[in-house]
mmCIF file of C-alpha atoms in Angstrom:
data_model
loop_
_atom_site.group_PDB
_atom_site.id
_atom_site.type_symbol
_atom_site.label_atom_id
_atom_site.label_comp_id
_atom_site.label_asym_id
_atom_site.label_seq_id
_atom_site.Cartn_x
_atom_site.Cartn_y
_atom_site.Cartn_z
ATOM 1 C CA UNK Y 1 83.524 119.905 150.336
ATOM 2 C CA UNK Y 2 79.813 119.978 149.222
ATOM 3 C CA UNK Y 3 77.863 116.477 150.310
ATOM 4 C CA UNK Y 4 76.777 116.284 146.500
ATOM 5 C CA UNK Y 5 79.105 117.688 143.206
ATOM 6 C CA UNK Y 6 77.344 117.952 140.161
ATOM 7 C CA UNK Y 7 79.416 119.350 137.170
ATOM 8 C CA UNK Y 8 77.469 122.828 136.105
ATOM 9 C CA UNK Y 9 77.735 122.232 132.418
ATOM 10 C CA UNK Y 10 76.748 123.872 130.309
ATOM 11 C CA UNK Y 11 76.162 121.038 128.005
ATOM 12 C CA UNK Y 12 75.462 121.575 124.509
ATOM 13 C CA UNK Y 13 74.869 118.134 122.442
ATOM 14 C CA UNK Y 14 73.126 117.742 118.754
ATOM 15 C CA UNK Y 15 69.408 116.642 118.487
ATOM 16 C CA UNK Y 16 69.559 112.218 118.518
ATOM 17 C CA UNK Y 17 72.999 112.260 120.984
ATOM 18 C CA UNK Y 18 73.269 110.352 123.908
ATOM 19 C CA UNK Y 19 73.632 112.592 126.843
ATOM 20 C CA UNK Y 20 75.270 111.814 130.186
ATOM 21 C CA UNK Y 21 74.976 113.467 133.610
ATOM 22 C CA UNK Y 22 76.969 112.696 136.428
ATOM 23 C CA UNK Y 23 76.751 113.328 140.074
ATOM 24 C CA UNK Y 24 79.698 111.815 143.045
ATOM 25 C CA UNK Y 25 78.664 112.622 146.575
ATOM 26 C CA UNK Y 26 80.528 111.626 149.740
ATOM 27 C CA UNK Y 27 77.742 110.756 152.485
ATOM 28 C CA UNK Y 28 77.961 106.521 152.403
ATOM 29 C CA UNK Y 29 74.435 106.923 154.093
ATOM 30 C CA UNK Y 30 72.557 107.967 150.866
ATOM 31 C CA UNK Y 31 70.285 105.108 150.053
ATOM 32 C CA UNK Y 32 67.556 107.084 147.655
ATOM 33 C CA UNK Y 33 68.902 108.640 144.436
ATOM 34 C CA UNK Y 34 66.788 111.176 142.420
ATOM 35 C CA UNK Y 35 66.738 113.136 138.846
ATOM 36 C CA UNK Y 36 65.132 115.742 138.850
ATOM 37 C CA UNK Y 37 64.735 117.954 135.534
ATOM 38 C CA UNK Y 38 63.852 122.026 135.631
ATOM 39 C CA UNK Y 39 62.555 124.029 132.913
ATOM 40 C CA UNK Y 40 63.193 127.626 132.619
ATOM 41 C CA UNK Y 41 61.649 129.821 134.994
ATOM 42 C CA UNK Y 42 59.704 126.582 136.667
ATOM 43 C CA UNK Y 43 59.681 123.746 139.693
ATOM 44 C CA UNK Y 44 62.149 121.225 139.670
ATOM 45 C CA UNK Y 45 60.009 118.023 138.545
ATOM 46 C CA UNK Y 46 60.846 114.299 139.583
ATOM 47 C CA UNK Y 47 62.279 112.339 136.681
ATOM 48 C CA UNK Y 48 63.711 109.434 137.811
ATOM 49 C CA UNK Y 49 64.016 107.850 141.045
ATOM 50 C CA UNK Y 50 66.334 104.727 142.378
ATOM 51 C CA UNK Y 51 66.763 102.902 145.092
ATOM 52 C CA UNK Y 52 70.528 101.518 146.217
ATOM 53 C CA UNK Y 53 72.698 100.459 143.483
ATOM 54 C CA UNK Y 54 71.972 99.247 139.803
ATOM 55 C CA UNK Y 55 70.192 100.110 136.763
ATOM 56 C CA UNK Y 56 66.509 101.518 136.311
ATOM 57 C CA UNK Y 57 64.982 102.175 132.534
ATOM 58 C CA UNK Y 58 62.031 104.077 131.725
ATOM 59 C CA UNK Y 59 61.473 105.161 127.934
ATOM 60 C CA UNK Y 60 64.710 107.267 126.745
ATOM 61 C CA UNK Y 61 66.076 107.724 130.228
ATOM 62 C CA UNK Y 62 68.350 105.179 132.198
ATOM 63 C CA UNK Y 63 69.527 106.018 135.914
ATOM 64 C CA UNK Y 64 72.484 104.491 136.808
ATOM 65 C CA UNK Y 65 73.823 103.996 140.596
ATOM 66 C CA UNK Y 66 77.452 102.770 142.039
ATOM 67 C CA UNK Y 67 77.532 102.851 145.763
ATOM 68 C CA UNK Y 68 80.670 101.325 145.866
ATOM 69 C CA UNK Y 69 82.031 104.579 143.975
ATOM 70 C CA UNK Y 70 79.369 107.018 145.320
ATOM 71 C CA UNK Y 71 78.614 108.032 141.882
ATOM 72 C CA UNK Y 72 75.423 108.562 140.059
ATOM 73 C CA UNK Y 73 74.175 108.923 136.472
ATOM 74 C CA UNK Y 74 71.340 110.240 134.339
ATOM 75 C CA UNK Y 75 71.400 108.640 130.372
ATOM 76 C CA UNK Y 76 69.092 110.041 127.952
ATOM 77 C CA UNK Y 77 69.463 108.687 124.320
ATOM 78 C CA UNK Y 78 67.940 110.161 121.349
ATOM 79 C CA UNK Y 79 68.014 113.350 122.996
ATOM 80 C CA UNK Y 80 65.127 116.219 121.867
ATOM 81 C CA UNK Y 81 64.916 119.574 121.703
ATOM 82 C CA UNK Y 82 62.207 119.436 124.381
ATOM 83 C CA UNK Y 83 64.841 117.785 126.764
ATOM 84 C CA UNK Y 84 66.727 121.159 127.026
ATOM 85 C CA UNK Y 85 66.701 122.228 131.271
ATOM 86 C CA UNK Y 86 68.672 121.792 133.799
ATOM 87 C CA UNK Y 87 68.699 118.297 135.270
ATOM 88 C CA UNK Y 88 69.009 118.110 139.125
ATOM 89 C CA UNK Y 89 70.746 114.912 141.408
ATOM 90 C CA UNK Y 90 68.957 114.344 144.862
ATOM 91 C CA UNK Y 91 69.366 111.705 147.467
ATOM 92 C CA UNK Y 92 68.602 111.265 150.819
ATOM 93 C CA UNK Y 93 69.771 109.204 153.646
ATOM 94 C CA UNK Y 94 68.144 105.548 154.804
ATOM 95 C CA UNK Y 95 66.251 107.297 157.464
ATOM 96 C CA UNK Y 96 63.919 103.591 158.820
ATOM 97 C CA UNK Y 97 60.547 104.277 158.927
ATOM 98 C CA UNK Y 98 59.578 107.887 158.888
ATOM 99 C CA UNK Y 99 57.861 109.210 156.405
ATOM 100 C CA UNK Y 100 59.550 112.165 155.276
ATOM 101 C CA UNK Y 101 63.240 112.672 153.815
ATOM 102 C CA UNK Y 102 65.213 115.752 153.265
ATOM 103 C CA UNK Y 103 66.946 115.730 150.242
ATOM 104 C CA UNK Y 104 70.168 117.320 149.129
ATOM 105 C CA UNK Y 105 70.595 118.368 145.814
ATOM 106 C CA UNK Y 106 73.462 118.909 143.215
ATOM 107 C CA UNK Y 107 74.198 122.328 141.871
ATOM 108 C CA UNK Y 108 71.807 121.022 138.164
ATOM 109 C CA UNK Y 109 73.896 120.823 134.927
ATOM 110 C CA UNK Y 110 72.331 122.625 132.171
ATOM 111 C CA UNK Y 111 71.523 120.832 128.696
ATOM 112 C CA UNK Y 112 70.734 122.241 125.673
ATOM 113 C CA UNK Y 113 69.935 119.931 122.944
ATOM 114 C CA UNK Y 114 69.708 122.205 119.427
ATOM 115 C CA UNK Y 115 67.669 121.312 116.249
ATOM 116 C CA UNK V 1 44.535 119.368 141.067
ATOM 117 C CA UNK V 2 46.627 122.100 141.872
ATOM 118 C CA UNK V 3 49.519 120.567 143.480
ATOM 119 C CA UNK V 4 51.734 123.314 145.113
ATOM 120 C CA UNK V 5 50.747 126.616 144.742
ATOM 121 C CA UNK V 6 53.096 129.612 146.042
ATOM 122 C CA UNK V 7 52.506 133.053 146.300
ATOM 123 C CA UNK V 8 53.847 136.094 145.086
ATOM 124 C CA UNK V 9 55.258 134.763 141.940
ATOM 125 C CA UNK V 10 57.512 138.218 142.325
ATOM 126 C CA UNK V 11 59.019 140.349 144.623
ATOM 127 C CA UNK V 12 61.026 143.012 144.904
ATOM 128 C CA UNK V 13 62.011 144.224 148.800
ATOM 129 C CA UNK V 14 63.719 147.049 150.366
ATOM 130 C CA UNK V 15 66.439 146.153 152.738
ATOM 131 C CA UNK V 16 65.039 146.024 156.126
ATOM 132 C CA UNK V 17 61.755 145.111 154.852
ATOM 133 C CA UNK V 18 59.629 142.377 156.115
ATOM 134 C CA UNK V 19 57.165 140.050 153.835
ATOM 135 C CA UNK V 20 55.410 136.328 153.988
ATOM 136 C CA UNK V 21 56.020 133.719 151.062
ATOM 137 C CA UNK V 22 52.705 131.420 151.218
ATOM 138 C CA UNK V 23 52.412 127.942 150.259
ATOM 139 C CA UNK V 24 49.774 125.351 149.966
ATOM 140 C CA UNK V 25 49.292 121.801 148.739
ATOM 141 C CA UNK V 26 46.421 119.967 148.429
ATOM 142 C CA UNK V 27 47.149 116.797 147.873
ATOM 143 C CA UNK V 28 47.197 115.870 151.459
ATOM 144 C CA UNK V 29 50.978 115.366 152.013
ATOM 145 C CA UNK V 30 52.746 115.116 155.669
ATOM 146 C CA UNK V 31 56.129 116.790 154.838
ATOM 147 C CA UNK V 32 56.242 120.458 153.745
ATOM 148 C CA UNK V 33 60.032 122.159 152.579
ATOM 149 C CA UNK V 34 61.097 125.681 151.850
ATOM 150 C CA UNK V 35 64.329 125.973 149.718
ATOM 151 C CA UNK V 36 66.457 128.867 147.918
ATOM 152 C CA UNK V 37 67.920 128.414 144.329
ATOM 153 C CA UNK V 38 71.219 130.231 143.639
ATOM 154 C CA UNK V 39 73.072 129.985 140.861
ATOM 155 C CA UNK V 40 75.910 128.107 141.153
ATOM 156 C CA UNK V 41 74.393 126.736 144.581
ATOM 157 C CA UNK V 42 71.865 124.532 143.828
ATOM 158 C CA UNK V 43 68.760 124.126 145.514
ATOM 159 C CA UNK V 44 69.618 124.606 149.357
ATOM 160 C CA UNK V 45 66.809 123.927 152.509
ATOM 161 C CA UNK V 46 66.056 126.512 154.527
ATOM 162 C CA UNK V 47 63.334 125.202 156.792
ATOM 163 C CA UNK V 48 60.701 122.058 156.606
ATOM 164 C CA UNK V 49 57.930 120.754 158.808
ATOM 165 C CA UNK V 50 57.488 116.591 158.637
ATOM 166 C CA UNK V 51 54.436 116.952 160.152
ATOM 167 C CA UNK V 52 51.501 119.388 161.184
ATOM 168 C CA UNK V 53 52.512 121.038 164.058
ATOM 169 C CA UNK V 54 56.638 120.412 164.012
ATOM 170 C CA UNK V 55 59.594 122.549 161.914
ATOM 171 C CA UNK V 56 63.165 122.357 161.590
ATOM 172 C CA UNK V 57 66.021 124.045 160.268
ATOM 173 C CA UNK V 58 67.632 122.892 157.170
ATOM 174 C CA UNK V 59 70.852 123.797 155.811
ATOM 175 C CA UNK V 60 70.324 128.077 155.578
ATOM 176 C CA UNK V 61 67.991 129.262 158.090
ATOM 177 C CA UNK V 62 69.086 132.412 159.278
ATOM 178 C CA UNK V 63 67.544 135.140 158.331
ATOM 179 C CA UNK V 64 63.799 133.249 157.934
ATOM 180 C CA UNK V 65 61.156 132.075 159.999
ATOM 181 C CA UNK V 66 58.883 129.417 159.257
ATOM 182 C CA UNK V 67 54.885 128.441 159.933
ATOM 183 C CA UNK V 68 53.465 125.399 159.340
ATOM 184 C CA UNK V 69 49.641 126.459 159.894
ATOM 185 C CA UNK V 70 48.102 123.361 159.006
ATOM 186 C CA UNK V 71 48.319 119.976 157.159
ATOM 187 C CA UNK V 72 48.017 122.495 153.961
ATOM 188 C CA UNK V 73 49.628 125.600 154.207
ATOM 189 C CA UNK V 74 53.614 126.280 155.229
ATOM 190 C CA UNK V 75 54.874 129.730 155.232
ATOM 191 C CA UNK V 76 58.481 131.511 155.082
ATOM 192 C CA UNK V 77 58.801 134.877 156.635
ATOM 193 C CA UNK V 78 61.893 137.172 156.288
ATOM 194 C CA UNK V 79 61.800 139.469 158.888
ATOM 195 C CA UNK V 80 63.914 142.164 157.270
ATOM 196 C CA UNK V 81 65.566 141.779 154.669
ATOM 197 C CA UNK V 82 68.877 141.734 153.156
ATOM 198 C CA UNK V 83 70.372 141.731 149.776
ATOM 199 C CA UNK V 84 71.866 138.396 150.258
ATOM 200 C CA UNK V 85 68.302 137.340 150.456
ATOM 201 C CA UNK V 86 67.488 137.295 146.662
ATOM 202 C CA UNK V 87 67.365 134.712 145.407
ATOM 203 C CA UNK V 88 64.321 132.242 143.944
ATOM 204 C CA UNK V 89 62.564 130.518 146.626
ATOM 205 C CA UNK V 90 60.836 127.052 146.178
ATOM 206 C CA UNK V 91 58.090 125.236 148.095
ATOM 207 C CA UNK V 92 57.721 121.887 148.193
ATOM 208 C CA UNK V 93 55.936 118.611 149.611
ATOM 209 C CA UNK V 94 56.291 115.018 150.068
ATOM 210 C CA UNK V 95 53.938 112.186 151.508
ATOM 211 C CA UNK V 96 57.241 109.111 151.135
ATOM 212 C CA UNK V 97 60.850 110.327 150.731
ATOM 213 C CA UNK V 98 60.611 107.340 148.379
ATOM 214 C CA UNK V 99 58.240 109.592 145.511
ATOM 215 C CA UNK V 100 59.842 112.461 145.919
ATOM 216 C CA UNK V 101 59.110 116.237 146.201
ATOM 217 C CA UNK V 102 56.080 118.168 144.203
ATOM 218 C CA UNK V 103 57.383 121.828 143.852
ATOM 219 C CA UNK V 104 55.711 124.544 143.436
ATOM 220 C CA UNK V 105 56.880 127.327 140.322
ATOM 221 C CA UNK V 106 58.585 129.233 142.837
ATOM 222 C CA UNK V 107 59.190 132.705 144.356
ATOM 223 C CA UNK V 108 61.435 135.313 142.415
ATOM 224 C CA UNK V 109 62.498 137.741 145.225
ATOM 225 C CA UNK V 110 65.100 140.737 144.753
ATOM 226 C CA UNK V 111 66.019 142.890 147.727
ATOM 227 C CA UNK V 112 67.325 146.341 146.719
#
């Protein structure tokens, strides 16, 4: 069983839905959750980062985090055409005070949001 | 700024071939990664160096070599090469696990 299961998609929503993206993972330790989102033939880029459980907001997106069900999400309302990638889950482990972190990463889930 | 910056953008490799993907940052990060994206897969680590001067296998390592030259540069060598070895191949760095990773655009490598 992989640390981190991200369902593949594809997704395929309308321009204006509300899109969700789910990751569970199995590793209590995880303290640091990530979204990342990928473009077509690009880098992953950070999107959204959160820090132990709860909510976190920034413009369209929401991140969403429930330790107690090791289970992540990724909201984005009023979805665009220019939100079409694949969106990446990463977290890493509560590692003190060193100042690196390996990250392990969900398979992505591909969204396409048409016109 | 550049960010990360990884070279060749392509690839192609005859098995049993040998060949160096180069990566540098400049924006003074610690922590340096190498990882493979397969479809299906995700993105897996192969190697990373948290400092100048130390490396460490990640989760696929064999097969690759790694140098971490200085505080800039962190290279992945395949020392001959397999088929299974094709794949896309990302760089990345980090200063606090806390901001995250900059990638770079990534490697495309096939081995025929």
């Amino acid at each position: 069983q992989k640390e981190v299961e991200q369902d593949p998609g594809p997704l395929s929503v309308p321009e204006g839905a509300i899109v969700s993206l789910n990751c569970t993972y199995s590793n209590s330790a995880f303290q640091y959750f990530m979204w990342y989102r990928q473009y077509s033939r690009k880098g992953p880029e950070l999107l959204m980062y959160t820090y132990s459980s709860g909510n976190k907001e920034d413009g369209r997106f929401t991140a969403q985090v429930d330790k107690s069900s090791k289970y992540i999400s990724l909201f984005i309302r009023d979805s665009q055409p220019s939100d079409s990638a694949t969106y990446l889950c990463a977290m890493s482990p509560n590692a003190g005070g060193t100042s690196y972190g390996k990250l392990t990463f969900g398979q992505g889930t591909i969204l396409t949001v048409h016109p | 700024n550049a960010g990360v910056t990884q070279t060749p953008k392509f690839q192609v490799l005859k098995t049993g071939q040998s060949m160096t993907l180069q990566c540098a940052q400049d924006m003074n990060h610690n922590s340096m990664y190498w990882y493979r994206q397969d479809p299906g897969m995700g993105l897996r680590l192969i190697y990373y160096s948290a400092s100048e001067g130390t490396t460490d296998k990640g989760e696929v390592p064999n097969g690759y070599n790694v140098s971490r030259l200085n505080k800039r540069e962190f290279s992945l060598r395949l020392e001959s090469a397999a088929p299974s070895q094709t794949s896309v191949y990302f760089c990345a760095s980090s200063q606090d696990r806390d901001r995250g990773y900059t990638f770079g655009s990534g490697t495309r490598l096939t081995v025929v």
